[in-house]
CSV table of C-alpha atoms in Angstrom, one decimal:
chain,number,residue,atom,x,y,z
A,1,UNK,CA,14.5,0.9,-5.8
A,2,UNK,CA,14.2,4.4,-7.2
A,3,UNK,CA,11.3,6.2,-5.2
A,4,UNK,CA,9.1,6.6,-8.3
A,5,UNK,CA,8.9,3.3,-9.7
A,6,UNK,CA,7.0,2.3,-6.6
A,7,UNK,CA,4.4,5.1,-7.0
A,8,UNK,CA,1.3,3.9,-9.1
A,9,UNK,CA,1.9,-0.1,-8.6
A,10,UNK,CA,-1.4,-2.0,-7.5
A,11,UNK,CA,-1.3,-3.6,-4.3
A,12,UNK,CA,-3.8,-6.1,-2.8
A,13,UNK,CA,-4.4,-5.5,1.2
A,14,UNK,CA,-3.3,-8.0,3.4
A,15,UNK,CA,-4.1,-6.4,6.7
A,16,UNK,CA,-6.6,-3.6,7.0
A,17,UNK,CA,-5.1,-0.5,6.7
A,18,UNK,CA,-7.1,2.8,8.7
A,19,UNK,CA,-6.5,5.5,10.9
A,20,UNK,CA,-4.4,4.5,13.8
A,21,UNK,CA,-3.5,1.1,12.0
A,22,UNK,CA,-0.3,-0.1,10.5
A,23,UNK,CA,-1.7,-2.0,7.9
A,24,UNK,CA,0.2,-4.2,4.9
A,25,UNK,CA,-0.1,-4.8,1.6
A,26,UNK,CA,1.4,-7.0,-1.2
A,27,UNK,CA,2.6,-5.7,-4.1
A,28,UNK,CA,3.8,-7.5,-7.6
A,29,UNK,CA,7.5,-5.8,-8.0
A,30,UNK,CA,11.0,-6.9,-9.4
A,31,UNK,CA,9.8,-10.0,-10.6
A,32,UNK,CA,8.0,-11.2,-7.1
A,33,UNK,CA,5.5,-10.2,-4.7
A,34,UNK,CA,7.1,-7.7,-1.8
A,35,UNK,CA,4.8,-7.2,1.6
A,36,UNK,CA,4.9,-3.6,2.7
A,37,UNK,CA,3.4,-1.6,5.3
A,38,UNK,CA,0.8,0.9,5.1
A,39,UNK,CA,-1.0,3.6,5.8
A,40,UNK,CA,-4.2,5.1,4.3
A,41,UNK,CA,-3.3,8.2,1.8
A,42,UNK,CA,-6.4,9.8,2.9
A,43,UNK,CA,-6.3,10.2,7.0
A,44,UNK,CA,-9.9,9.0,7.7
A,45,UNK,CA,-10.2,6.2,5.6
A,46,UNK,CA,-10.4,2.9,6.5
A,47,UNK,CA,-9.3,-0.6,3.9
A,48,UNK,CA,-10.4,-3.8,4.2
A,49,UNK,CA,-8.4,-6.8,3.4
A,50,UNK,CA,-8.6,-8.0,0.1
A,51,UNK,CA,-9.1,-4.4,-0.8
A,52,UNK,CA,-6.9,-3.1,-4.4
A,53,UNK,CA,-5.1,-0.4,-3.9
A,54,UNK,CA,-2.7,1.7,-6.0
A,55,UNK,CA,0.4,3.2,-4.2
A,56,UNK,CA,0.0,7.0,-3.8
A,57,UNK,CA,3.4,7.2,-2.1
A,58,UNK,CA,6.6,5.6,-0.9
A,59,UNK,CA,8.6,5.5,1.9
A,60,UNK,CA,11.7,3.6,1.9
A,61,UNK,CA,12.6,0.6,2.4
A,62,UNK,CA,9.3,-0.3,3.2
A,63,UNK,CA,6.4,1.9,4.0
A,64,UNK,CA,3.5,2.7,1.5
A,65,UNK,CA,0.6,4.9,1.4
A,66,UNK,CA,-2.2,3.7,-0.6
A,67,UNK,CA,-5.4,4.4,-2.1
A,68,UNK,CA,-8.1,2.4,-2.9
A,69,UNK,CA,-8.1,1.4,-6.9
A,70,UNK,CA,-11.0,1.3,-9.4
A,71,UNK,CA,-13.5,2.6,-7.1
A,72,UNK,CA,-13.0,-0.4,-4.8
């Protein structure tokens, strides 16, 4: 998967992602639902499951930063 295509896809958190965590999230991608795991794009900042998130950046094969989305 090309590096940008990942970048900017919403994610749901699965497992709560924060500073010294290895959190995972599910994202909707090539026709499916992919688990990935993930770290906060901001260091101090700590998501809760069930959290949406957009994908700030991507690591392959499968590591994600996120953000949360929408003010979430």
């Amino acid at each position: 998967m090309d590096d940008g295509a990942m970048v900017g896809l919403i994610g749901r958190v699965t497992g709560t992602v924060g500073p010294g965590l290895v959190g995972e999230v599910i994202v909707r991608i090539r026709g499916g639902a992919e688990h990935f795991l993930a770290y906060p794009a901001s260091a101090r900042e700590r998501i809760e499951p069930g959290t949406v998130v957009t994908v700030i950046e991507y690591l392959p094969p499968r590591t994600v930063y996120v953000a949360p989305a929408y003010g979430s």
